[in-house]
Amino acid sequence: MICWILLLINLTSCVCGTFVVNVTQTSYQAEENHNITLEWTFTTNTDSSLNSLSVYCELITDQKVSVLYYLHEGVTVPQSQDEQFKGRVQCDKDVLREGQIRLHVSRLRTEDSGLYLCEVNTTYGVSYSECRLSVTAAVVEAKPQRPTVRPQPESPQPERRGRIGLYVGLTAVLLAVCVGLCSASCHCFTKSADKKGNVSVAV
């Protein structure tokens, strides 16, 4: 009886020892508001199905631990997801049968930085692996300032130029008429003075 128990323990340890979870990349860097895909791989078994597969992924920081994604026996459990990742995480369930975990995280935030741990639990083993993500703040480019354009002095409009010319012309005509009238008056005065016998001096 004891031999059977020892044999069972050895077989279990051997089976569990063959199950491994690996992360495809140990470190990620991204910018705020961008998207990223975190990937893990795990050992598959031809006899297993998604109904026996559980995946638990979380973010570990100095402040807290947040649930990124939880799949329990082939069924996603969205209510367990932390509020920080609501509506921003998607998993490709089609590749789970191939031993791949792809988590797409969209609209990254700086508080998404930290250690990401993914644990896989199957009927033939349990294992986990982790990676680190660093999200930097987006760089805001300063808008180029437009040069200040000083308003140019308004040039006289054609109507105003026409009026000015008209005024100048009328003034010249009036001056000519005045000069003519003055000359005529002087000439008449000279003739009348000659007829009366007065001495006149012509200017």
PDB file of N, CA and C in Angstrom, residues 23 40 43 50 64 104 107 123 137 152 175 182 188 192 194:
ATOM      1  N   VAL A  23       6.944  33.467 -20.161  1.00  0.00           N
ATOM      2  CA  VAL A  23       6.569  34.756 -20.711  1.00  0.00           C
ATOM      3  C   VAL A  23       7.434  35.005 -21.942  1.00  0.00           C
ATOM      4  N   TRP A  40       2.061  35.099 -22.934  1.00  0.00           N
ATOM      5  CA  TRP A  40       2.637  33.987 -22.211  1.00  0.00           C
ATOM      6  C   TRP A  40       2.369  32.703 -23.000  1.00  0.00           C
ATOM      7  N   THR A  43       2.527  24.812 -21.313  1.00  0.00           N
ATOM      8  CA  THR A  43       2.563  23.449 -21.833  1.00  0.00           C
ATOM      9  C   THR A  43       1.137  22.930 -22.036  1.00  0.00           C
ATOM     10  N   LEU A  50     -10.584  23.328 -22.740  1.00  0.00           N
ATOM     11  CA  LEU A  50     -10.666  24.651 -22.126  1.00  0.00           C
ATOM     12  C   LEU A  50     -11.474  24.620 -20.832  1.00  0.00           C
ATOM     13  N   LYS A  64      -0.795  48.384  -4.591  1.00  0.00           N
ATOM     14  CA  LYS A  64      -1.884  47.416  -4.543  1.00  0.00           C
ATOM     15  C   LYS A  64      -1.653  46.290  -5.548  1.00  0.00           C
ATOM     16  N   HIS A 104      -4.504  41.878 -24.647  1.00  0.00           N
ATOM     17  CA  HIS A 104      -4.368  43.186 -25.286  1.00  0.00           C
ATOM     18  C   HIS A 104      -4.863  44.259 -24.309  1.00  0.00           C
ATOM     19  N   ARG A 107      -5.281  51.830 -24.439  1.00  0.00           N
ATOM     20  CA  ARG A 107      -5.303  53.136 -23.769  1.00  0.00           C
ATOM     21  C   ARG A 107      -4.507  53.104 -22.467  1.00  0.00           C
ATOM     22  N   THR A 123      -5.533  20.554 -15.164  1.00  0.00           N
ATOM     23  CA  THR A 123      -5.639  19.266 -14.473  1.00  0.00           C
ATOM     24  C   THR A 123      -4.298  18.546 -14.413  1.00  0.00           C
ATOM     25  N   ALA A 137       4.796  58.822 -19.499  1.00  0.00           N
ATOM     26  CA  ALA A 137       3.804  59.844 -19.824  1.00  0.00           C
ATOM     27  C   ALA A 137       3.994  60.332 -21.246  1.00  0.00           C
ATOM     28  N   GLN A 152      -1.807  96.757 -41.900  1.00  0.00           N
ATOM     29  CA  GLN A 152      -1.255  97.760 -42.807  1.00  0.00           C
ATOM     30  C   GLN A 152      -2.206  98.961 -42.891  1.00  0.00           C
ATOM     31  N   LEU A 175     -10.677 129.401 -57.957  1.00  0.00           N
ATOM     32  CA  LEU A 175      -9.568 130.367 -57.911  1.00  0.00           C
ATOM     33  C   LEU A 175      -9.421 131.082 -59.263  1.00  0.00           C
ATOM     34  N   CYS A 182     -11.515 139.453 -60.621  1.00  0.00           N
ATOM     35  CA  CYS A 182     -10.706 140.562 -60.102  1.00  0.00           C
ATOM     36  C   CYS A 182     -10.072 141.343 -61.256  1.00  0.00           C
ATOM     37  N   CYS A 188     -12.353 147.437 -65.720  1.00  0.00           N
ATOM     38  CA  CYS A 188     -13.522 148.330 -65.819  1.00  0.00           C
ATOM     39  C   CYS A 188     -13.285 149.595 -65.011  1.00  0.00           C
ATOM     40  N   SER A 192     -13.366 153.562 -66.552  1.00  0.00           N
ATOM     41  CA  SER A 192     -14.285 154.579 -66.034  1.00  0.00           C
ATOM     42  C   SER A 192     -13.527 155.768 -65.491  1.00  0.00           C
ATOM     43  N   ASP A 194     -10.682 156.893 -66.677  1.00  0.00           N
ATOM     44  CA  ASP A 194     -10.163 157.649 -67.838  1.00  0.00           C
ATOM     45  C   ASP A 194     -11.244 158.541 -68.406  1.00  0.00           C
TER      46      ASP A 194
END
